Amino acid sequence: FANAVEAQVLPMLAGPGATVAVVVNRVRSARELHARLRGVVAPAVAVHLLTGRMRPIDRDALEASVVPRVKAGRQRRADDTPIVVVATQSIEAGADFDFDGLVTECASIDALKQRFGRLDRLGALVGGARGAIVASPDTFADDPVYGDAIGATWRWLQDAAVTGTVDVG
């Protein structure tokens, strides 16, 4: 799973000042991916962790430094340091974030809609943005949060895909 996520993230960082969100279903997965990606791309790329279990003081500090780089309507600058935000579902609702790239763990279709709502939110990117959904088959049957929705969503995506692509716009 981590290899697949990394393989999707790295090409998304090629653009100048790129902002990429990695959204997973578990805090543990977020922490592991955060550490892995930092080891691969830092210091050239800033990698941040955002979960619902953060202490308020840590969340406030993170939001002060990261939000200006990923908020909707910001001025994109080619000389900005690329940034990756590894997050849990805490990023899905109530956040006016706008990323150039998104790699998400498969979840229910409703959760995926929320997550993809953070990708080129205002349609400002010429040529569009790129997103990827990565699945771990061991979560298809009885996930504690999503039940059997992950497997059902993955099967639907496979059926709906045209040459490996699903338009979620």
JSON list of C-alpha atoms in Angstrom, two decimals:
[
{"chain": "A", "resi": 1, "resn": "PHE", "atom": "CA", "xyz": [0.00, 0.00, 0.00]},
{"chain": "A", "resi": 2, "resn": "ALA", "atom": "CA", "xyz": [2.73, 2.46, 0.97]},
{"chain": "A", "resi": 3, "resn": "ASN", "atom": "CA", "xyz": [4.65, 1.66, -2.22]},
{"chain": "A", "resi": 4, "resn": "ALA", "atom": "CA", "xyz": [1.56, 2.37, -4.32]},
{"chain": "A", "resi": 5, "resn": "VAL", "atom": "CA", "xyz": [0.92, 5.67, -2.53]},
{"chain": "A", "resi": 6, "resn": "GLU", "atom": "CA", "xyz": [4.53, 6.77, -2.97]},
{"chain": "A", "resi": 7, "resn": "ALA", "atom": "CA", "xyz": [4.47, 5.83, -6.66]},
{"chain": "A", "resi": 8, "resn": "GLN", "atom": "CA", "xyz": [1.43, 8.09, -7.17]},
{"chain": "A", "resi": 9, "resn": "VAL", "atom": "CA", "xyz": [2.70, 11.03, -5.07]},
{"chain": "A", "resi": 10, "resn": "LEU", "atom": "CA", "xyz": [6.16, 11.45, -6.59]},
{"chain": "A", "resi": 11, "resn": "PRO", "atom": "CA", "xyz": [5.05, 12.40, -10.14]},
{"chain": "A", "resi": 12, "resn": "MET", "atom": "CA", "xyz": [2.54, 14.87, -8.69]},
{"chain": "A", "resi": 13, "resn": "LEU", "atom": "CA", "xyz": [5.41, 16.77, -7.07]},
{"chain": "A", "resi": 14, "resn": "ALA", "atom": "CA", "xyz": [7.07, 17.47, -10.41]},
{"chain": "A", "resi": 15, "resn": "GLY", "atom": "CA", "xyz": [5.23, 20.75, -10.97]},
{"chain": "A", "resi": 16, "resn": "PRO", "atom": "CA", "xyz": [6.66, 23.96, -9.53]},
{"chain": "A", "resi": 17, "resn": "GLY", "atom": "CA", "xyz": [5.21, 24.77, -6.11]},
{"chain": "A", "resi": 18, "resn": "ALA", "atom": "CA", "xyz": [3.03, 21.64, -6.20]},
{"chain": "A", "resi": 19, "resn": "THR", "atom": "CA", "xyz": [0.60, 20.94, -3.37]},
{"chain": "A", "resi": 20, "resn": "VAL", "atom": "CA", "xyz": [-0.43, 17.31, -2.86]},
{"chain": "A", "resi": 21, "resn": "ALA", "atom": "CA", "xyz": [-2.84, 15.78, -0.36]},
{"chain": "A", "resi": 22, "resn": "VAL", "atom": "CA", "xyz": [-2.56, 12.17, 0.76]},
{"chain": "A", "resi": 23, "resn": "VAL", "atom": "CA", "xyz": [-5.75, 11.12, 2.54]},
{"chain": "A", "resi": 24, "resn": "VAL", "atom": "CA", "xyz": [-6.00, 7.78, 4.33]},
{"chain": "A", "resi": 25, "resn": "ASN", "atom": "CA", "xyz": [-8.57, 6.10, 6.54]},
{"chain": "A", "resi": 26, "resn": "ARG", "atom": "CA", "xyz": [-6.49, 5.50, 9.68]},
{"chain": "A", "resi": 27, "resn": "VAL", "atom": "CA", "xyz": [-4.28, 7.65, 11.92]},
{"chain": "A", "resi": 28, "resn": "ARG", "atom": "CA", "xyz": [-1.69, 4.89, 12.00]},
{"chain": "A", "resi": 29, "resn": "SER", "atom": "CA", "xyz": [-1.51, 4.80, 8.19]},
{"chain": "A", "resi": 30, "resn": "ALA", "atom": "CA", "xyz": [-1.21, 8.59, 8.09]},
{"chain": "A", "resi": 31, "resn": "ARG", "atom": "CA", "xyz": [1.67, 8.55, 10.56]},
{"chain": "A", "resi": 32, "resn": "GLU", "atom": "CA", "xyz": [3.49, 5.78, 8.69]},
{"chain": "A", "resi": 33, "resn": "LEU", "atom": "CA", "xyz": [3.06, 7.46, 5.30]},
{"chain": "A", "resi": 34, "resn": "HIS", "atom": "CA", "xyz": [4.10, 10.83, 6.72]},
{"chain": "A", "resi": 35, "resn": "ALA", "atom": "CA", "xyz": [7.35, 9.34, 8.03]},
{"chain": "A", "resi": 36, "resn": "ARG", "atom": "CA", "xyz": [7.99, 7.45, 4.81]},
{"chain": "A", "resi": 37, "resn": "LEU", "atom": "CA", "xyz": [7.36, 10.41, 2.50]},
{"chain": "A", "resi": 38, "resn": "ARG", "atom": "CA", "xyz": [9.50, 12.71, 4.66]},
{"chain": "A", "resi": 39, "resn": "GLY", "atom": "CA", "xyz": [12.30, 10.20, 4.33]},
{"chain": "A", "resi": 40, "resn": "VAL", "atom": "CA", "xyz": [11.94, 10.16, 0.54]},
{"chain": "A", "resi": 41, "resn": "VAL", "atom": "CA", "xyz": [11.35, 13.81, -0.41]},
{"chain": "A", "resi": 42, "resn": "ALA", "atom": "CA", "xyz": [12.46, 16.06, 2.47]},
{"chain": "A", "resi": 43, "resn": "PRO", "atom": "CA", "xyz": [13.99, 18.63, 2.64]},
{"chain": "A", "resi": 44, "resn": "ALA", "atom": "CA", "xyz": [13.14, 19.56, -0.99]},
{"chain": "A", "resi": 45, "resn": "VAL", "atom": "CA", "xyz": [9.44, 19.01, -0.21]},
{"chain": "A", "resi": 46, "resn": "ALA", "atom": "CA", "xyz": [7.67, 20.01, 3.01]},
{"chain": "A", "resi": 47, "resn": "VAL", "atom": "CA", "xyz": [5.67, 17.06, 4.37]},
{"chain": "A", "resi": 48, "resn": "HIS", "atom": "CA", "xyz": [3.02, 17.69, 7.05]},
{"chain": "A", "resi": 49, "resn": "LEU", "atom": "CA", "xyz": [0.70, 15.45, 9.06]},
{"chain": "A", "resi": 50, "resn": "LEU", "atom": "CA", "xyz": [-2.91, 16.45, 9.78]},
{"chain": "A", "resi": 51, "resn": "THR", "atom": "CA", "xyz": [-5.15, 14.19, 11.86]},
{"chain": "A", "resi": 52, "resn": "GLY", "atom": "CA", "xyz": [-8.12, 14.64, 14.14]},
{"chain": "A", "resi": 53, "resn": "ARG", "atom": "CA", "xyz": [-6.04, 13.37, 17.06]},
{"chain": "A", "resi": 54, "resn": "MET", "atom": "CA", "xyz": [-3.64, 16.30, 17.06]},
{"chain": "A", "resi": 55, "resn": "ARG", "atom": "CA", "xyz": [-3.26, 18.46, 20.12]},
{"chain": "A", "resi": 56, "resn": "PRO", "atom": "CA", "xyz": [-4.98, 21.83, 19.56]},
{"chain": "A", "resi": 57, "resn": "ILE", "atom": "CA", "xyz": [-1.68, 23.71, 19.90]},
{"chain": "A", "resi": 58, "resn": "ASP", "atom": "CA", "xyz": [-0.06, 21.50, 17.26]},
{"chain": "A", "resi": 59, "resn": "ARG", "atom": "CA", "xyz": [-3.04, 21.84, 14.94]},
{"chain": "A", "resi": 60, "resn": "ASP", "atom": "CA", "xyz": [-3.03, 25.64, 15.30]},
{"chain": "A", "resi": 61, "resn": "ALA", "atom": "CA", "xyz": [0.68, 25.82, 14.47]},
{"chain": "A", "resi": 62, "resn": "LEU", "atom": "CA", "xyz": [0.24, 23.52, 11.48]},
{"chain": "A", "resi": 63, "resn": "GLU", "atom": "CA", "xyz": [-2.73, 25.44, 10.17]},
{"chain": "A", "resi": 64, "resn": "ALA", "atom": "CA", "xyz": [-0.86, 28.75, 10.49]},
{"chain": "A", "resi": 65, "resn": "SER", "atom": "CA", "xyz": [1.99, 27.45, 8.34]},
{"chain": "A", "resi": 66, "resn": "VAL", "atom": "CA", "xyz": [0.14, 25.17, 5.91]},
{"chain": "A", "resi": 67, "resn": "VAL", "atom": "CA", "xyz": [-3.26, 26.75, 5.29]},
{"chain": "A", "resi": 68, "resn": "PRO", "atom": "CA", "xyz": [-1.90, 29.77, 3.37]},
{"chain": "A", "resi": 69, "resn": "ARG", "atom": "CA", "xyz": [-0.26, 27.32, 0.94]},
{"chain": "A", "resi": 70, "resn": "VAL", "atom": "CA", "xyz": [-3.33, 25.14, 0.36]},
{"chain": "A", "resi": 71, "resn": "LYS", "atom": "CA", "xyz": [-6.35, 27.39, 0.85]},
{"chain": "A", "resi": 72, "resn": "ALA", "atom": "CA", "xyz": [-8.74, 27.88, -2.02]},
{"chain": "A", "resi": 73, "resn": "GLY", "atom": "CA", "xyz": [-8.20, 31.10, -3.95]},
{"chain": "A", "resi": 74, "resn": "ARG", "atom": "CA", "xyz": [-4.53, 31.44, -3.04]},
{"chain": "A", "resi": 75, "resn": "GLN", "atom": "CA", "xyz": [-1.99, 32.83, -5.46]},
{"chain": "A", "resi": 76, "resn": "ARG", "atom": "CA", "xyz": [0.00, 29.88, -6.82]},
{"chain": "A", "resi": 77, "resn": "ARG", "atom": "CA", "xyz": [3.69, 30.67, -7.16]},
{"chain": "A", "resi": 78, "resn": "ALA", "atom": "CA", "xyz": [6.22, 28.58, -9.04]},
{"chain": "A", "resi": 79, "resn": "ASP", "atom": "CA", "xyz": [8.96, 29.39, -6.50]},
{"chain": "A", "resi": 80, "resn": "ASP", "atom": "CA", "xyz": [7.01, 27.94, -3.53]},
{"chain": "A", "resi": 81, "resn": "THR", "atom": "CA", "xyz": [8.46, 24.82, -1.97]},
{"chain": "A", "resi": 82, "resn": "PRO", "atom": "CA", "xyz": [6.34, 21.81, -2.94]},
{"chain": "A", "resi": 83, "resn": "ILE", "atom": "CA", "xyz": [4.19, 20.54, -0.08]},
{"chain": "A", "resi": 84, "resn": "VAL", "atom": "CA", "xyz": [2.54, 17.24, 0.85]},
{"chain": "A", "resi": 85, "resn": "VAL", "atom": "CA", "xyz": [-0.19, 17.10, 3.49]},
{"chain": "A", "resi": 86, "resn": "VAL", "atom": "CA", "xyz": [-0.81, 13.59, 4.79]},
{"chain": "A", "resi": 87, "resn": "ALA", "atom": "CA", "xyz": [-4.22, 13.53, 6.46]},
{"chain": "A", "resi": 88, "resn": "THR", "atom": "CA", "xyz": [-7.07, 11.42, 7.70]},
{"chain": "A", "resi": 89, "resn": "GLN", "atom": "CA", "xyz": [-10.77, 12.04, 7.14]},
{"chain": "A", "resi": 90, "resn": "SER", "atom": "CA", "xyz": [-10.33, 15.22, 9.19]},
{"chain": "A", "resi": 91, "resn": "ILE", "atom": "CA", "xyz": [-9.60, 16.98, 5.89]},
{"chain": "A", "resi": 92, "resn": "GLU", "atom": "CA", "xyz": [-12.92, 15.98, 4.29]},
{"chain": "A", "resi": 93, "resn": "ALA", "atom": "CA", "xyz": [-15.39, 18.46, 5.72]},
{"chain": "A", "resi": 94, "resn": "GLY", "atom": "CA", "xyz": [-15.27, 22.12, 6.63]},
{"chain": "A", "resi": 95, "resn": "ALA", "atom": "CA", "xyz": [-11.83, 22.78, 5.13]},
{"chain": "A", "resi": 96, "resn": "ASP", "atom": "CA", "xyz": [-11.56, 25.13, 2.17]},
{"chain": "A", "resi": 97, "resn": "PHE", "atom": "CA", "xyz": [-8.42, 23.45, 0.86]},
{"chain": "A", "resi": 98, "resn": "ASP", "atom": "CA", "xyz": [-7.33, 23.33, -2.76]},
{"chain": "A", "resi": 99, "resn": "PHE", "atom": "CA", "xyz": [-4.63, 20.84, -3.80]},
{"chain": "A", "resi": 100, "resn": "ASP", "atom": "CA", "xyz": [-2.94, 20.32, -7.15]},
{"chain": "A", "resi": 101, "resn": "GLY", "atom": "CA", "xyz": [-2.77, 16.56, -6.64]},
{"chain": "A", "resi": 102, "resn": "LEU", "atom": "CA", "xyz": [-4.59, 14.02, -4.48]},
{"chain": "A", "resi": 103, "resn": "VAL", "atom": "CA", "xyz": [-3.79, 10.45, -3.54]},
{"chain": "A", "resi": 104, "resn": "THR", "atom": "CA", "xyz": [-6.51, 8.87, -1.46]},
{"chain": "A", "resi": 105, "resn": "GLU", "atom": "CA", "xyz": [-7.12, 5.50, 0.08]},
{"chain": "A", "resi": 106, "resn": "CYS", "atom": "CA", "xyz": [-10.31, 3.96, -1.19]},
{"chain": "A", "resi": 107, "resn": "ALA", "atom": "CA", "xyz": [-13.28, 4.69, 1.07]},
{"chain": "A", "resi": 108, "resn": "SER", "atom": "CA", "xyz": [-17.04, 4.99, 0.64]},
{"chain": "A", "resi": 109, "resn": "ILE", "atom": "CA", "xyz": [-18.15, 6.93, -2.43]},
{"chain": "A", "resi": 110, "resn": "ASP", "atom": "CA", "xyz": [-19.44, 9.75, -0.19]},
{"chain": "A", "resi": 111, "resn": "ALA", "atom": "CA", "xyz": [-16.03, 10.09, 1.48]},
{"chain": "A", "resi": 112, "resn": "LEU", "atom": "CA", "xyz": [-14.27, 10.04, -1.90]},
{"chain": "A", "resi": 113, "resn": "LYS", "atom": "CA", "xyz": [-16.54, 12.83, -3.15]},
{"chain": "A", "resi": 114, "resn": "GLN", "atom": "CA", "xyz": [-15.56, 14.94, -0.15]},
{"chain": "A", "resi": 115, "resn": "ARG", "atom": "CA", "xyz": [-11.87, 14.22, -0.67]},
{"chain": "A", "resi": 116, "resn": "PHE", "atom": "CA", "xyz": [-11.95, 14.99, -4.40]},
{"chain": "A", "resi": 117, "resn": "GLY", "atom": "CA", "xyz": [-13.69, 18.26, -3.53]},
{"chain": "A", "resi": 118, "resn": "ARG", "atom": "CA", "xyz": [-10.25, 19.38, -2.30]},
{"chain": "A", "resi": 119, "resn": "LEU", "atom": "CA", "xyz": [-8.64, 18.82, -5.71]},
{"chain": "A", "resi": 120, "resn": "ASP", "atom": "CA", "xyz": [-8.34, 21.94, -7.91]},
{"chain": "A", "resi": 121, "resn": "ARG", "atom": "CA", "xyz": [-11.33, 23.24, -5.98]},
{"chain": "A", "resi": 122, "resn": "LEU", "atom": "CA", "xyz": [-11.78, 26.39, -8.08]},
{"chain": "A", "resi": 123, "resn": "GLY", "atom": "CA", "xyz": [-10.67, 24.95, -11.41]},
{"chain": "A", "resi": 124, "resn": "ALA", "atom": "CA", "xyz": [-7.62, 27.23, -11.51]},
{"chain": "A", "resi": 125, "resn": "LEU", "atom": "CA", "xyz": [-5.13, 24.71, -12.88]},
{"chain": "A", "resi": 126, "resn": "VAL", "atom": "CA", "xyz": [-4.56, 24.86, -16.61]},
{"chain": "A", "resi": 127, "resn": "GLY", "atom": "CA", "xyz": [-4.75, 21.27, -17.84]},
{"chain": "A", "resi": 128, "resn": "GLY", "atom": "CA", "xyz": [-6.49, 20.17, -14.66]},
{"chain": "A", "resi": 129, "resn": "ALA", "atom": "CA", "xyz": [-5.34, 18.29, -11.61]},
{"chain": "A", "resi": 130, "resn": "ARG", "atom": "CA", "xyz": [-4.54, 14.64, -11.03]},
{"chain": "A", "resi": 131, "resn": "GLY", "atom": "CA", "xyz": [-5.97, 12.33, -8.41]},
{"chain": "A", "resi": 132, "resn": "ALA", "atom": "CA", "xyz": [-5.43, 8.67, -7.63]},
{"chain": "A", "resi": 133, "resn": "ILE", "atom": "CA", "xyz": [-7.30, 6.15, -5.52]},
{"chain": "A", "resi": 134, "resn": "VAL", "atom": "CA", "xyz": [-5.24, 3.41, -3.91]},
{"chain": "A", "resi": 135, "resn": "ALA", "atom": "CA", "xyz": [-6.81, 0.36, -2.33]},
{"chain": "A", "resi": 136, "resn": "SER", "atom": "CA", "xyz": [-5.68, -2.21, 0.16]},
{"chain": "A", "resi": 137, "resn": "PRO", "atom": "CA", "xyz": [-7.69, -5.39, -0.52]},
{"chain": "A", "resi": 138, "resn": "ASP", "atom": "CA", "xyz": [-7.56, -6.40, 3.15]},
{"chain": "A", "resi": 139, "resn": "THR", "atom": "CA", "xyz": [-10.05, -3.56, 3.87]},
{"chain": "A", "resi": 140, "resn": "PHE", "atom": "CA", "xyz": [-12.65, -4.67, 1.30]},
{"chain": "A", "resi": 141, "resn": "ALA", "atom": "CA", "xyz": [-14.73, -6.99, 3.47]},
{"chain": "A", "resi": 142, "resn": "ASP", "atom": "CA", "xyz": [-15.37, -5.60, 6.94]},
{"chain": "A", "resi": 143, "resn": "ASP", "atom": "CA", "xyz": [-13.70, -2.28, 7.63]},
{"chain": "A", "resi": 144, "resn": "PRO", "atom": "CA", "xyz": [-14.46, -0.95, 11.15]},
{"chain": "A", "resi": 145, "resn": "VAL", "atom": "CA", "xyz": [-15.40, 2.50, 9.79]},
{"chain": "A", "resi": 146, "resn": "TYR", "atom": "CA", "xyz": [-16.74, 1.85, 6.28]},
{"chain": "A", "resi": 147, "resn": "GLY", "atom": "CA", "xyz": [-18.03, -1.72, 6.61]},
{"chain": "A", "resi": 148, "resn": "ASP", "atom": "CA", "xyz": [-18.17, -3.29, 3.15]},
{"chain": "A", "resi": 149, "resn": "ALA", "atom": "CA", "xyz": [-18.38, 0.10, 1.39]},
{"chain": "A", "resi": 150, "resn": "ILE", "atom": "CA", "xyz": [-14.68, 0.14, 0.45]},
{"chain": "A", "resi": 151, "resn": "GLY", "atom": "CA", "xyz": [-14.96, -3.10, -1.50]},
{"chain": "A", "resi": 152, "resn": "ALA", "atom": "CA", "xyz": [-18.22, -2.04, -3.12]},
{"chain": "A", "resi": 153, "resn": "THR", "atom": "CA", "xyz": [-16.76, 1.34, -4.08]},
{"chain": "A", "resi": 154, "resn": "TRP", "atom": "CA", "xyz": [-13.61, -0.27, -5.50]},
{"chain": "A", "resi": 155, "resn": "ARG", "atom": "CA", "xyz": [-15.67, -2.65, -7.63]},
{"chain": "A", "resi": 156, "resn": "TRP", "atom": "CA", "xyz": [-17.82, 0.25, -8.87]},
{"chain": "A", "resi": 157, "resn": "LEU", "atom": "CA", "xyz": [-14.69, 2.25, -9.76]},
{"chain": "A", "resi": 158, "resn": "GLN", "atom": "CA", "xyz": [-13.26, -0.71, -11.66]},
{"chain": "A", "resi": 159, "resn": "ASP", "atom": "CA", "xyz": [-16.51, -1.07, -13.63]},
{"chain": "A", "resi": 160, "resn": "ALA", "atom": "CA", "xyz": [-16.76, 2.69, -14.31]},
{"chain": "A", "resi": 161, "resn": "ALA", "atom": "CA", "xyz": [-13.13, 3.13, -15.36]},
{"chain": "A", "resi": 162, "resn": "VAL", "atom": "CA", "xyz": [-12.29, 3.89, -18.97]},
{"chain": "A", "resi": 163, "resn": "THR", "atom": "CA", "xyz": [-8.64, 3.00, -19.62]},
{"chain": "A", "resi": 164, "resn": "GLY", "atom": "CA", "xyz": [-8.03, 3.10, -15.87]},
{"chain": "A", "resi": 165, "resn": "THR", "atom": "CA", "xyz": [-9.60, 6.53, -15.38]},
{"chain": "A", "resi": 166, "resn": "VAL", "atom": "CA", "xyz": [-12.83, 7.63, -13.71]},
{"chain": "A", "resi": 167, "resn": "ASP", "atom": "CA", "xyz": [-14.05, 11.21, -14.12]},
{"chain": "A", "resi": 168, "resn": "VAL", "atom": "CA", "xyz": [-15.13, 12.23, -10.62]},
{"chain": "A", "resi": 169, "resn": "GLY", "atom": "CA", "xyz": [-15.77, 15.87, -11.62]}
]
